[in-house]
């Protein structure tokens, strides 16, 4: 693949291409193998993409930002119809590029299609909401939602389709124009959609470029002409990228960042349920989800029993290629990840923890089997760091105030899962937890979906809210026409 999309044209890249590796292997050795290449664009192409976005936006006077609701909906519907024809190809690329299991890859695709249709429906509703209101003055305020301008959109590797589109689709439908650069992994799967983007939207409304973040995002931001930075990733990159903007007050941020979501297991919890949900929360997609459970607090009265059963269940999870039946654990797309996870294990064990499951830490070239660590001391790296991979630290607690204090001291505040059955204890605890994070999962694993739920976080976990409903607001501004004139009011 050597094309990219700028100004409504699929441009051919004649320079050097970047190699894209597959995480999976037919030989069972799980060695990364070359899957394809994508353009490794330079600052010049980045600026060309920015200029195309600026031209299409034309300071709010372009065809797209001034288009009627029906026109933007028609464009989005045209896009999604074409996208649906690419399901098989994209699902395969999700498996090959990022090692996501077949059912999860299919779910990612289908969930994204549903997300687009739900966004369209919400957008129609939004227009009706903004009809008009009146106070005693006789002046009518005709409320509208207007676009913000040019959006620089950077997506993550773990949900290269769904989370990318959770930014791009609402940004576009609200009348903004966008430059999108995918992550390093999960990049080929956008190729089947380039034509659909080109054919559905006016030239320059959506521009898709490939290459290194620093090379492309830095010059774009330095121009000061980006109105919104939309990014799902880590706060370090978000800070570095936004720092290049010369007038930060003009920049709106829509950011989905890190999390260290705790699972808290109370002494009266249904242990089977708690263990099953903690397994799903901590290990699905090898823990490479910002919503994963990344630390477990288990009450001291039940911790031994919990650990024994939790560790045995983790060891029973099947590792293999993403398309194999019943596979729960798959190779990791980031080549440095097994070594990083091993560092966390070594650090925690040097500080007193043990790997309590038999297979924990077993490695192949691009995989490391999930390690369950107990008891993890608070000065261990894995206690604070977002591991984003297959290792689960467990700590025991005597008093519920201990995990609450840790959550209050944490840099993150996305979600928590709490397991218990005594409603009397849970109700006041939940009232406290919602002030520490943004979503409390009661007797269930942490997760983002359904996509109509608000997805956000406190502290370094997020800026702005994503969801079918909220993202439309995050990517727009409320404007209005104040009119006394009866002709306008009745129109
Ligand atoms: O990486 C963060 C994703 O938004 C997780 O989404 O909870 O649906 O797996 P999920």
Short mmCIF file of C-alpha atoms and ligand atoms in Angstrom, two decimals:
data_model
loop_
_atom_site.label_atom_id
_atom_site.label_comp_id
_atom_site.label_asym_id
_atom_site.label_seq_id
_atom_site.Cartn_x
_atom_site.Cartn_y
_atom_site.Cartn_z
CA UNK A 1 0.00 0.00 0.00
CA UNK A 2 1.70 3.20 -1.10
CA UNK A 3 -1.19 5.64 -1.34
CA UNK A 4 -2.50 8.21 1.09
CA UNK A 5 -5.48 10.54 0.92
CA UNK A 6 -5.06 14.29 0.68
CA UNK A 7 -7.37 16.92 -0.85
CA UNK A 8 -9.74 14.30 -2.25
CA UNK A 9 -6.98 12.50 -4.15
CA UNK A 10 -5.34 9.15 -3.53
CA UNK A 11 -1.74 10.19 -3.87
CA UNK A 12 1.04 7.81 -4.73
CA UNK A 13 4.05 7.96 -2.43
CA UNK A 14 7.35 7.57 -4.24
CA UNK A 15 9.61 7.88 -1.20
CA UNK A 16 10.63 5.23 1.28
CA UNK A 17 7.90 3.11 2.81
CA UNK A 18 7.66 1.98 6.43
CA UNK A 19 7.43 -1.77 7.06
CA UNK A 20 4.38 -3.20 8.84
CA UNK A 21 4.83 -6.46 10.71
CA UNK A 22 2.29 -9.10 11.58
CA UNK A 23 2.24 -10.40 15.11
CA UNK A 24 0.97 -13.82 14.15
CA UNK A 25 2.65 -16.80 12.59
CA UNK A 26 1.72 -19.98 10.80
CA UNK A 27 4.81 -21.72 12.15
CA UNK A 28 3.75 -21.40 15.81
CA UNK A 29 7.03 -19.64 16.47
CA UNK A 30 5.26 -16.31 16.64
CA UNK A 31 8.06 -14.40 15.03
CA UNK A 32 6.98 -11.02 13.63
CA UNK A 33 6.71 -11.35 9.84
CA UNK A 34 6.51 -8.63 7.19
CA UNK A 35 2.88 -8.01 6.25
CA UNK A 36 3.14 -4.92 4.06
CA UNK A 37 4.37 -1.36 3.90
CA UNK A 38 2.84 2.10 4.19
CA UNK A 39 4.14 5.51 3.13
CA UNK A 40 6.62 7.04 5.55
CA UNK A 41 5.61 10.61 4.77
CA UNK A 42 7.61 13.72 5.57
CA UNK A 43 6.75 17.13 7.01
CA UNK A 44 5.96 18.44 3.50
CA UNK A 45 3.12 15.96 2.99
CA UNK A 46 1.88 16.70 6.51
CA UNK A 47 1.62 20.40 5.68
CA UNK A 48 -0.02 19.54 2.36
CA UNK A 49 -2.69 17.59 4.31
CA UNK A 50 -3.15 20.50 6.71
CA UNK A 51 -3.57 22.92 3.81
CA UNK A 52 -6.18 20.64 2.23
CA UNK A 53 -8.13 20.60 5.53
CA UNK A 54 -7.88 24.37 5.87
CA UNK A 55 -9.05 24.88 2.31
CA UNK A 56 -12.03 22.55 2.76
CA UNK A 57 -12.97 24.30 6.01
CA UNK A 58 -12.29 27.75 4.55
CA UNK A 59 -12.73 29.48 7.92
CA UNK A 60 -16.19 28.01 8.31
CA UNK A 61 -17.28 29.08 4.82
CA UNK A 62 -16.45 25.89 2.95
CA UNK A 63 -18.95 23.53 1.35
CA UNK A 64 -18.74 21.02 4.24
CA UNK A 65 -19.06 23.30 7.31
CA UNK A 66 -21.96 25.18 5.69
CA UNK A 67 -23.70 22.07 4.39
CA UNK A 68 -27.20 21.28 5.67
CA UNK A 69 -27.68 18.43 8.11
CA UNK A 70 -29.21 16.22 5.38
CA UNK A 71 -26.14 16.62 3.18
CA UNK A 72 -23.70 15.57 5.88
CA UNK A 73 -25.90 12.64 6.83
CA UNK A 74 -26.07 11.51 3.20
CA UNK A 75 -22.26 11.61 2.96
CA UNK A 76 -21.88 9.61 6.17
CA UNK A 77 -24.45 7.06 5.02
CA UNK A 78 -22.68 6.66 1.70
CA UNK A 79 -19.43 6.03 3.58
CA UNK A 80 -20.84 3.43 5.95
CA UNK A 81 -22.52 1.51 3.12
CA UNK A 82 -19.15 1.23 1.33
CA UNK A 83 -17.40 0.38 4.57
CA UNK A 84 -19.71 -2.58 5.20
CA UNK A 85 -18.51 -4.20 1.98
CA UNK A 86 -14.96 -4.33 3.43
CA UNK A 87 -15.82 -6.30 6.58
CA UNK A 88 -13.98 -9.51 5.74
CA UNK A 89 -10.79 -7.74 4.65
CA UNK A 90 -10.69 -5.44 7.68
CA UNK A 91 -11.43 -8.23 10.16
CA UNK A 92 -8.51 -10.24 8.70
CA UNK A 93 -6.19 -7.25 8.99
CA UNK A 94 -7.25 -6.68 12.61
CA UNK A 95 -6.23 -10.27 13.38
CA UNK A 96 -2.96 -10.14 11.46
CA UNK A 97 -1.77 -6.70 12.41
CA UNK A 98 -2.66 -6.45 16.07
CA UNK A 99 -3.41 -10.07 16.97
CA UNK A 100 -7.01 -9.45 18.01
CA UNK A 101 -9.07 -12.66 18.23
CA UNK A 102 -11.59 -13.38 15.46
CA UNK A 103 -14.71 -12.76 17.60
CA UNK A 104 -13.21 -9.54 19.00
CA UNK A 105 -12.16 -8.37 15.53
CA UNK A 106 -15.65 -9.01 14.18
CA UNK A 107 -17.08 -7.22 17.19
CA UNK A 108 -14.81 -4.23 16.62
CA UNK A 109 -15.97 -3.94 13.03
CA UNK A 110 -19.70 -4.39 13.76
CA UNK A 111 -19.58 -2.11 16.76
CA UNK A 112 -18.02 0.61 14.60
CA UNK A 113 -20.72 0.34 11.96
CA UNK A 114 -23.35 0.56 14.69
CA UNK A 115 -21.49 3.54 16.15
CA UNK A 116 -21.75 5.40 12.84
CA UNK A 117 -25.49 4.70 12.49
CA UNK A 118 -26.12 5.70 16.12
CA UNK A 119 -24.14 8.89 15.60
CA UNK A 120 -26.25 9.75 12.57
CA UNK A 121 -29.44 9.22 14.60
CA UNK A 122 -28.17 11.33 17.49
CA UNK A 123 -27.11 14.06 15.09
CA UNK A 124 -30.63 14.21 13.63
CA UNK A 125 -31.99 14.51 17.15
CA UNK A 126 -29.49 17.22 18.00
CA UNK A 127 -30.78 19.35 15.16
CA UNK A 128 -34.35 19.01 16.41
CA UNK A 129 -33.23 19.86 19.98
CA UNK A 130 -31.82 23.10 18.75
CA UNK A 131 -35.08 24.48 17.42
CA UNK A 132 -35.59 27.63 19.43
CA UNK A 133 -36.39 28.97 22.86
CA UNK A 134 -37.74 32.19 24.14
CA UNK A 135 -37.73 34.22 27.32
CA UNK A 136 -39.90 37.15 28.15
CA UNK A 137 -37.98 39.57 25.93
CA UNK A 138 -39.68 38.41 22.76
CA UNK A 139 -36.26 37.54 21.33
CA UNK A 140 -35.95 34.00 20.06
CA UNK A 141 -32.61 32.25 20.32
CA UNK A 142 -32.31 29.74 17.54
CA UNK A 143 -29.70 27.36 18.91
CA UNK A 144 -27.34 25.53 16.60
CA UNK A 145 -24.25 23.43 16.98
CA UNK A 146 -21.36 24.64 14.88
CA UNK A 147 -18.05 23.08 13.87
CA UNK A 148 -14.74 24.08 15.48
CA UNK A 149 -12.43 23.94 12.47
CA UNK A 150 -9.53 21.68 11.62
CA UNK A 151 -9.06 18.53 13.71
CA UNK A 152 -5.78 16.64 14.01
CA UNK A 153 -6.81 13.12 14.86
CA UNK A 154 -4.42 10.44 16.18
CA UNK A 155 -5.75 6.96 16.92
CA UNK A 156 -4.46 4.06 19.04
CA UNK A 157 -3.25 0.61 17.97
CA UNK A 158 -5.52 -1.45 20.22
CA UNK A 159 -8.78 -0.27 18.63
CA UNK A 160 -7.50 1.04 15.30
CA UNK A 161 -10.97 1.07 13.82
CA UNK A 162 -13.45 1.65 16.62
CA UNK A 163 -11.63 4.24 18.68
CA UNK A 164 -10.27 6.03 15.65
CA UNK A 165 -13.80 6.34 14.33
CA UNK A 166 -15.09 7.37 17.76
CA UNK A 167 -13.03 10.52 17.11
CA UNK A 168 -13.23 10.92 13.36
CA UNK A 169 -16.94 10.27 12.73
CA UNK A 170 -18.39 12.81 15.20
CA UNK A 171 -15.71 15.34 14.22
CA UNK A 172 -16.70 15.05 10.56
CA UNK A 173 -20.46 14.96 10.94
CA UNK A 174 -20.34 18.19 12.98
CA UNK A 175 -18.80 19.96 9.96
CA UNK A 176 -15.13 19.96 10.93
CA UNK A 177 -12.42 18.89 8.54
CA UNK A 178 -9.73 16.43 9.64
CA UNK A 179 -6.23 15.14 9.17
CA UNK A 180 -5.97 11.62 10.48
CA UNK A 181 -2.77 9.70 11.22
CA UNK A 182 -3.17 6.11 12.41
CA UNK A 183 -0.92 4.46 15.01
CA UNK A 184 2.13 2.41 14.03
CA UNK A 185 0.28 -0.91 14.43
CA UNK A 186 -3.18 -1.42 12.97
CA UNK A 187 -2.40 0.82 10.03
CA UNK A 188 -2.92 -1.34 6.92
CA UNK A 189 -6.55 -1.90 7.78
CA UNK A 190 -7.38 1.69 6.82
CA UNK A 191 -6.28 1.12 3.24
CA UNK A 192 -9.52 -0.62 2.20
CA UNK A 193 -11.38 2.51 3.33
CA UNK A 194 -9.39 5.21 1.53
CA UNK A 195 -11.60 5.09 -1.57
CA UNK A 196 -14.76 5.14 0.52
CA UNK A 197 -13.54 8.29 2.29
CA UNK A 198 -12.58 9.88 -1.03
CA UNK A 199 -15.92 9.05 -2.68
CA UNK A 200 -18.17 10.05 0.23
CA UNK A 201 -16.84 13.42 1.40
CA UNK A 202 -15.96 16.64 -0.44
CA UNK A 203 -12.25 17.06 -1.27
CA UNK A 204 -10.07 17.86 1.73
CA UNK A 205 -12.71 17.14 4.38
CA UNK A 206 -10.86 14.01 5.46
CA UNK A 207 -7.14 13.53 4.86
CA UNK A 208 -5.34 10.33 5.84
CA UNK A 209 -1.57 10.35 6.18
CA UNK A 210 0.92 7.70 7.32
CA UNK A 211 4.26 8.00 9.01
CA UNK A 212 5.87 8.86 12.32
CA UNK A 213 3.91 10.96 14.78
CA UNK A 214 6.74 13.30 15.60
CA UNK A 215 7.61 13.92 11.94
CA UNK A 216 4.02 14.63 10.92
CA UNK A 217 2.22 16.05 13.95
CA UNK A 218 4.95 18.48 15.04
CA UNK A 219 5.01 20.68 11.90
CA UNK A 220 1.22 20.61 11.67
CA UNK A 221 0.83 21.82 15.26
CA UNK A 222 3.58 24.42 14.93
CA UNK A 223 1.55 26.32 12.33
CA UNK A 224 -1.00 27.12 15.06
CA UNK A 225 -3.76 26.34 12.57
CA UNK A 226 -5.15 23.23 14.26
CA UNK A 227 -8.34 23.92 16.22
CA UNK A 228 -8.79 20.52 17.88
CA UNK A 229 -6.29 17.88 18.93
CA UNK A 230 -8.18 14.57 19.14
CA UNK A 231 -6.03 11.75 20.43
CA UNK A 232 -6.41 8.38 22.06
CA UNK A 233 -3.12 7.24 23.53
CA UNK A 234 -0.89 8.30 26.38
CA UNK A 235 -0.56 11.61 28.15
CA UNK A 236 3.15 11.89 27.40
CA UNK A 237 2.48 11.98 23.63
CA UNK A 238 -0.56 14.22 24.09
CA UNK A 239 1.51 16.71 26.10
CA UNK A 240 4.39 16.65 23.63
CA UNK A 241 2.11 17.20 20.64
CA UNK A 242 0.01 20.00 22.10
CA UNK A 243 3.15 21.78 23.36
CA UNK A 244 3.98 22.60 19.73
CA UNK A 245 0.88 24.76 19.30
CA UNK A 246 1.89 28.44 19.59
CA UNK A 247 -1.50 29.61 20.93
CA UNK A 248 -2.72 26.94 23.31
CA UNK A 249 -5.85 28.81 24.34
CA UNK A 250 -7.11 28.33 20.81
CA UNK A 251 -6.71 24.58 20.93
CA UNK A 252 -9.52 22.32 22.05
CA UNK A 253 -8.50 18.93 23.40
CA UNK A 254 -10.41 15.69 23.04
CA UNK A 255 -8.19 13.10 24.69
CA UNK A 256 -8.64 9.50 25.84
CA UNK A 257 -5.54 8.62 27.87
CA UNK A 258 -4.19 6.11 30.40
CA UNK A 259 -5.94 4.44 33.29
CA UNK A 260 -5.11 2.18 36.20
CA UNK A 261 -8.58 0.80 36.83
CA UNK A 262 -8.82 -1.12 40.10
CA UNK A 263 -11.00 -4.14 40.82
CA UNK A 264 -12.05 -4.15 44.49
CA UNK A 265 -13.27 -7.46 45.89
CA UNK A 266 -15.16 -7.08 49.19
CA UNK A 267 -15.39 -9.94 51.71
CA UNK A 268 -19.05 -10.68 50.90
CA UNK A 269 -18.51 -10.84 47.11
CA UNK A 270 -19.78 -13.77 45.06
CA UNK A 271 -16.31 -15.19 44.49
CA UNK A 272 -17.06 -17.11 41.28
CA UNK A 273 -18.57 -14.03 39.71
CA UNK A 274 -15.77 -11.75 40.93
CA UNK A 275 -13.06 -14.11 39.63
CA UNK A 276 -14.67 -14.52 36.21
CA UNK A 277 -15.19 -10.78 35.78
CA UNK A 278 -11.66 -9.98 36.99
CA UNK A 279 -10.24 -12.51 34.51
CA UNK A 280 -12.18 -10.89 31.66
CA UNK A 281 -11.32 -7.38 32.86
CA UNK A 282 -7.62 -8.05 33.33
CA UNK A 283 -6.76 -10.41 30.47
CA UNK A 284 -9.02 -9.74 27.48
CA UNK A 285 -6.95 -8.66 24.50
CA UNK A 286 -3.95 -9.43 26.72
CA UNK A 287 -4.73 -6.44 28.95
CA UNK A 288 -4.10 -4.01 26.07
CA UNK A 289 -7.18 -1.92 26.81
CA UNK A 290 -7.27 1.41 28.56
CA UNK A 291 -10.38 0.07 30.29
CA UNK A 292 -8.69 -3.13 31.55
CA UNK A 293 -8.57 -3.91 35.27
CA UNK A 294 -4.93 -3.15 36.01
CA UNK A 295 -4.74 -3.76 39.76
CA UNK A 296 -6.85 -5.96 42.04
CA UNK A 297 -7.56 -5.21 45.69
CA UNK A 298 -8.89 -8.27 47.48
CA UNK A 299 -10.05 -8.28 51.09
CA UNK A 300 -7.64 -10.11 53.41
CA UNK A 301 -10.29 -12.62 54.54
CA UNK A 302 -10.73 -14.02 51.05
CA UNK A 303 -7.45 -13.21 49.34
CA UNK A 304 -5.93 -16.72 49.61
CA UNK A 305 -8.96 -18.42 48.11
CA UNK A 306 -9.31 -15.70 45.45
CA UNK A 307 -5.65 -15.97 44.44
CA UNK A 308 -5.67 -19.77 44.18
CA UNK A 309 -8.71 -19.83 41.90
CA UNK A 310 -7.78 -16.70 39.94
CA UNK A 311 -4.26 -17.99 39.20
CA UNK A 312 -5.58 -21.41 38.07
CA UNK A 313 -8.11 -19.78 35.74
CA UNK A 314 -5.46 -17.53 34.20
CA UNK A 315 -3.27 -20.59 33.54
CA UNK A 316 -6.21 -22.29 31.81
CA UNK A 317 -6.56 -19.47 29.23
CA UNK A 318 -5.70 -20.66 25.74
CA UNK A 319 -2.89 -18.93 23.84
CA UNK A 320 -2.72 -19.12 20.04
CA UNK A 321 -3.38 -17.45 16.72
CA UNK A 322 -6.37 -15.07 16.71
CA UNK A 323 -8.57 -17.19 14.43
CA UNK A 324 -8.26 -20.42 16.46
CA UNK A 325 -11.32 -21.59 18.41
CA UNK A 326 -11.41 -20.60 22.05
CA UNK A 327 -8.21 -18.53 21.92
CA UNK A 328 -8.15 -15.88 24.63
CA UNK A 329 -4.48 -14.83 24.58
CA UNK A 330 -2.67 -13.80 21.41
CA UNK A 331 0.74 -12.45 20.31
CA UNK A 332 1.54 -8.84 21.15
CA UNK A 333 1.97 -6.30 18.34
CA UNK A 334 4.50 -4.09 20.15
CA UNK A 335 7.93 -5.76 19.90
CA UNK A 336 9.21 -4.23 23.15
CA UNK A 337 6.19 -5.27 25.25
CA UNK A 338 7.34 -8.71 26.55
CA UNK A 339 10.62 -7.21 27.81
CA UNK A 340 8.76 -4.32 29.48
CA UNK A 341 6.34 -6.69 31.22
CA UNK A 342 9.30 -8.80 32.35
CA UNK A 343 10.89 -5.66 33.85
CA UNK A 344 7.71 -5.01 35.84
CA UNK A 345 7.67 -8.63 37.06
CA UNK A 346 11.35 -8.49 38.08
CA UNK A 347 10.88 -5.21 39.89
CA UNK A 348 7.79 -6.44 41.79
CA UNK A 349 9.40 -9.76 42.76
CA UNK A 350 12.55 -7.96 43.93
CA UNK A 351 10.25 -5.99 46.24
CA UNK A 352 8.57 -9.04 47.76
CA UNK A 353 5.89 -10.25 45.32
CA UNK A 354 5.65 -13.77 43.92
CA UNK A 355 4.40 -14.91 40.53
CA UNK A 356 1.52 -17.05 41.81
CA UNK A 357 0.46 -18.76 38.58
CA UNK A 358 2.52 -21.60 37.10
CA UNK A 359 2.68 -20.24 33.54
CA UNK A 360 3.15 -16.57 34.48
CA UNK A 361 5.99 -14.94 32.55
CA UNK A 362 6.56 -17.80 30.03
CA UNK A 363 7.71 -16.10 26.83
CA UNK A 364 7.97 -16.54 23.08
CA UNK A 365 9.51 -13.90 20.84
CA UNK A 366 6.44 -11.66 20.81
CA UNK A 367 4.45 -12.98 23.71
CA UNK A 368 4.59 -13.27 27.46
CA UNK A 369 2.03 -15.34 29.36
CA UNK A 370 0.05 -13.26 31.92
CA UNK A 371 1.76 -13.17 35.28
CA UNK A 372 -0.29 -12.82 38.47
CA UNK A 373 1.73 -11.06 41.18
CA UNK A 374 1.03 -11.15 44.92
CA UNK A 375 1.57 -9.42 47.33
CA UNK A 376 2.56 -6.32 45.38
CA UNK A 377 4.17 -3.59 47.44
CA UNK A 378 3.26 0.03 46.87
CA UNK A 379 6.76 0.98 45.82
CA UNK A 380 6.65 -1.48 42.89
CA UNK A 381 6.46 0.01 39.41
CA UNK A 382 3.45 -2.14 38.49
CA UNK A 383 1.53 -0.64 41.39
CA UNK A 384 1.37 2.77 39.63
CA UNK A 385 2.37 2.28 36.00
CA UNK A 386 -0.23 1.48 33.37
CA UNK A 387 1.13 -1.88 32.24
CA UNK A 388 -1.15 -2.16 29.16
CA UNK A 389 -0.23 -5.82 28.85
CA UNK A 390 -0.38 -9.27 30.46
CA UNK A 391 0.48 -8.81 34.13
CA UNK A 392 -1.96 -8.49 37.04
CA UNK A 393 -0.83 -7.12 40.41
CA UNK A 394 -2.89 -8.11 43.46
CA UNK A 395 -2.81 -6.44 46.86
CA UNK A 396 -4.86 -7.35 49.91
CA UNK A 397 -6.66 -4.84 52.12
CA UNK A 398 -8.13 -4.82 55.61
CA UNK A 399 -10.13 -1.62 55.39
CA UNK A 400 -11.87 -0.22 52.30
CA UNK A 401 -10.23 3.15 53.01
CA UNK A 402 -6.91 1.66 51.78
CA UNK A 403 -7.92 1.27 48.10
CA UNK A 404 -9.86 4.54 48.29
CA UNK A 405 -6.73 6.38 49.47
CA UNK A 406 -4.69 4.80 46.68
CA UNK A 407 -7.27 5.81 44.09
CA UNK A 408 -7.28 9.37 45.43
CA UNK A 409 -3.47 9.48 45.18
CA UNK A 410 -3.38 7.95 41.69
CA UNK A 411 -2.71 10.04 38.58
CA UNK A 412 -5.63 8.33 36.89
CA UNK A 413 -9.39 8.24 37.33
CA UNK A 414 -11.24 6.37 34.62
CA UNK A 415 -13.21 3.45 36.14
CA UNK A 416 -13.42 0.96 38.98
CA UNK A 417 -15.09 -2.42 39.39
CA UNK A 418 -16.45 -3.26 42.82
CA UNK A 419 -17.58 -6.72 43.85
CA UNK A 420 -19.83 -7.26 46.86
CA UNK A 421 -23.39 -8.21 47.76
CA UNK A 422 -24.27 -6.15 50.83
CA UNK A 423 -26.21 -3.20 49.41
CA UNK A 424 -25.93 -1.31 52.72
CA UNK A 425 -22.13 -1.26 52.38
CA UNK A 426 -22.10 -0.71 48.64
CA UNK A 427 -24.37 2.32 48.34
CA UNK A 428 -22.21 4.82 50.32
CA UNK A 429 -19.05 3.29 48.82
CA UNK A 430 -20.39 3.89 45.31
CA UNK A 431 -21.15 7.51 46.22
CA UNK A 432 -17.45 7.95 47.07
CA UNK A 433 -16.15 5.98 44.08
CA UNK A 434 -18.00 8.12 41.53
CA UNK A 435 -16.04 11.11 42.84
CA UNK A 436 -12.75 9.33 42.23
CA UNK A 437 -13.45 7.93 38.75
CA UNK A 438 -16.10 8.40 36.07
CA UNK A 439 -17.63 4.93 35.85
CA UNK A 440 -18.34 2.46 38.65
CA UNK A 441 -18.99 -1.10 37.51
CA UNK A 442 -20.99 -3.03 40.02
CA UNK A 443 -20.13 -6.76 40.06
CA UNK A 444 -18.82 -6.55 36.50
CA UNK A 445 -15.58 -5.93 34.64
CA UNK A 446 -14.59 -2.43 33.56
CA UNK A 447 -15.30 -1.60 29.92
CA UNK A 448 -16.09 1.27 27.56
CA UNK A 449 -19.24 -0.04 25.93
CA UNK A 450 -21.98 0.22 25.07
CA UNK A 451 -20.77 3.15 23.01
CA UNK A 452 -23.75 5.28 23.98
CA UNK A 453 -22.35 5.48 27.53
CA UNK A 454 -20.14 8.45 28.42
CA UNK A 455 -16.48 7.55 28.06
CA UNK A 456 -14.17 9.85 29.97
CA UNK A 457 -11.96 10.07 33.04
CA UNK A 458 -10.53 12.32 35.72
CA UNK A 459 -6.95 13.59 36.10
CA UNK A 460 -4.57 12.15 33.47
CA UNK A 461 -7.17 9.71 32.11
CA UNK A 462 -9.11 11.96 29.74
CA UNK A 463 -10.03 15.41 28.54
CA UNK A 464 -13.60 15.77 27.20
CA UNK A 465 -16.12 12.98 26.81
CA UNK A 466 -16.62 10.48 24.04
CA UNK A 467 -19.81 8.53 23.40
CA UNK A 468 -22.27 8.52 20.56
CA UNK A 469 -24.03 11.46 22.20
CA UNK A 470 -21.20 13.33 23.98
CA UNK A 471 -18.66 13.24 21.16
CA UNK A 472 -20.95 15.33 18.96
CA UNK A 473 -20.80 17.98 21.68
CA UNK A 474 -17.05 17.59 22.22
CA UNK A 475 -16.41 18.34 18.54
CA UNK A 476 -18.72 21.36 18.25
CA UNK A 477 -19.62 24.70 19.75
CA UNK A 478 -23.04 26.06 20.62
CA UNK A 479 -23.99 29.05 18.52
CA UNK A 480 -27.30 30.83 18.05
CA UNK A 481 -29.21 33.40 16.12
CA UNK A 482 -31.09 35.89 18.29
CA UNK A 483 -34.02 37.18 16.30
CA UNK A 484 -37.01 39.40 16.96
CA UNK A 485 -38.00 39.38 13.38
CA UNK A 486 -41.19 37.32 12.98
CA UNK A 487 -40.35 36.30 9.47
CA UNK A 488 -37.11 34.59 10.58
CA UNK A 489 -38.80 33.13 13.64
CA UNK A 490 -41.58 31.55 11.64
CA UNK A 491 -39.33 30.31 8.88
O1 LIG B 1 -8.42 1.00 25.22
C1 LIG B 1 -9.49 1.43 25.58
C2 LIG B 1 -10.70 1.01 24.87
O2 LIG B 1 -11.57 2.11 24.77
C3 LIG B 1 -11.34 -0.14 25.53
O3 LIG B 1 -12.62 -0.41 25.05
O4 LIG B 1 -13.62 -1.54 27.04
O5 LIG B 1 -14.65 -1.72 24.80
O6 LIG B 1 -12.51 -2.88 25.30
P1 LIG B 1 -13.39 -1.70 25.57
#
